[in-house]
Amino acid sequence: MSVDVIRKAFQATEEGFFSIVSKQWSIKPQIASVGSCCLAGVICGGNLYIANVGDSRAVLGKLVKATGEVLAVQLSAEHNAAIESVRQELHALHPDDSQIVVLKHNVWRVKGLIQVSRSIGDIYLKKAEYNREPLYAKFRLREPFRRPILSSEPSITVHQLQPHDQFLIFASDGLWEHLSNQDAVDIVQNHPRSGIARRLVKAALQEAAKKREMRYADLKKIDRGVRRHFHDDITVIVVFLDSNIVSRASAVKSPTVSLRGGGINIPANTLAPCATPMEPGTT
């Protein structure tokens, strides 16, 4: 396991999806406008690798022994045009395009279309030959582009796990629009593990309802398609770390977990042996 291995995995995922787009373009052209953020975490050899494209986020709950507090530590870097450094990066990559980022309806968007600057898919903004009819007009740019506008290159961080690292929260931007990192960590720390991801989603929806001056129960009654105007989609995974295993992880040299792929054939020695000091939280 290494940063390079993770980077290659993201590249393989991107290439695999592009292969589908190229094969289906003639019968399903709108697939060129389909894309996704991707947030991945790998624990191996006492290290936690976090890789991200898009605006999902990974947050660590870290115990401060002196005070007993559990503090939030953000581990991922986000790629959303609302962030000034992301806009600066886009301008640096596209110095000849003054419209690379546009403020539209008070929201910064890449080419006025999409908020994220990196993703898996969204081929219509990566390969000019897929930004044309019969793609819907709302996705087509007026002028052809010479270089990819979006990227699938992940931002990767490596964190050496410590015994005071308590848990990890992986969530899409829908959660973080309504809860701060510390708010989310406090909820996980102060409630039972069972159903904790569901509790985080509910807390975010309650905040979304409050911002619209409506009751949570009334928000839940709104049709899901219409509810996108009230809040973004929300996906949450909470992983609890076992400090006893974490403290021994760096000394583990042999595999502590056996993996078998379902429905696919994985060549021998494809997966590197990893120590896995974690316990998944229930949703």
GROMACS .gro file of C-alpha atoms in nm, residues 1-7 40-52 58 60 73-77 154-162 165 168:
model
   38
    1MET     CA    1   0.000   0.000   0.000
    2SER     CA    2   0.129   0.342  -0.094
    3VAL     CA    3   0.020   0.682  -0.221
    4ASP     CA    4   0.113   0.568  -0.572
    5VAL     CA    5  -0.103   0.256  -0.545
    6ILE     CA    6  -0.405   0.465  -0.444
    7ARG     CA    7  -0.341   0.715  -0.722
   40ALA     CA    8  -1.149   0.658   0.004
   41GLY     CA    9  -0.976   0.554   0.324
   42VAL     CA   10  -0.725   0.272   0.364
   43ILE     CA   11  -0.569   0.159   0.692
   44CYS     CA   12  -0.247  -0.034   0.645
   45GLY     CA   13   0.069  -0.082   0.850
   46GLY     CA   14  -0.036   0.169   1.114
   47ASN     CA   15  -0.103   0.441   0.856
   48LEU     CA   16  -0.433   0.587   0.743
   49TYR     CA   17  -0.443   0.691   0.376
   50ILE     CA   18  -0.719   0.933   0.276
   51ALA     CA   19  -0.777   1.005  -0.093
   52ASN     CA   20  -1.038   1.241  -0.231
   58ALA     CA   21  -1.306   1.271   0.610
   60LEU     CA   22  -1.097   1.224   1.258
   73VAL     CA   23  -0.929   1.694   1.269
   74GLN     CA   24  -1.006   1.725   0.897
   75LEU     CA   25  -0.796   1.479   0.698
   76SER     CA   26  -0.914   1.539   0.341
   77ALA     CA   27  -0.866   1.825   0.096
  154PRO     CA   28  -0.695   1.264  -0.602
  155SER     CA   29  -0.559   1.466  -0.312
  156ILE     CA   30  -0.397   1.211  -0.080
  157THR     CA   31  -0.293   1.251   0.282
  158VAL     CA   32  -0.118   0.999   0.507
  159HIS     CA   33  -0.185   1.002   0.882
  160GLN     CA   34   0.005   0.782   1.124
  161LEU     CA   35  -0.256   0.637   1.356
  162GLN     CA   36  -0.216   0.698   1.729
  165ASP     CA   37  -0.744   0.844   1.747
  168LEU     CA   38  -1.341   0.850   1.146
   0.00000   0.00000   0.00000
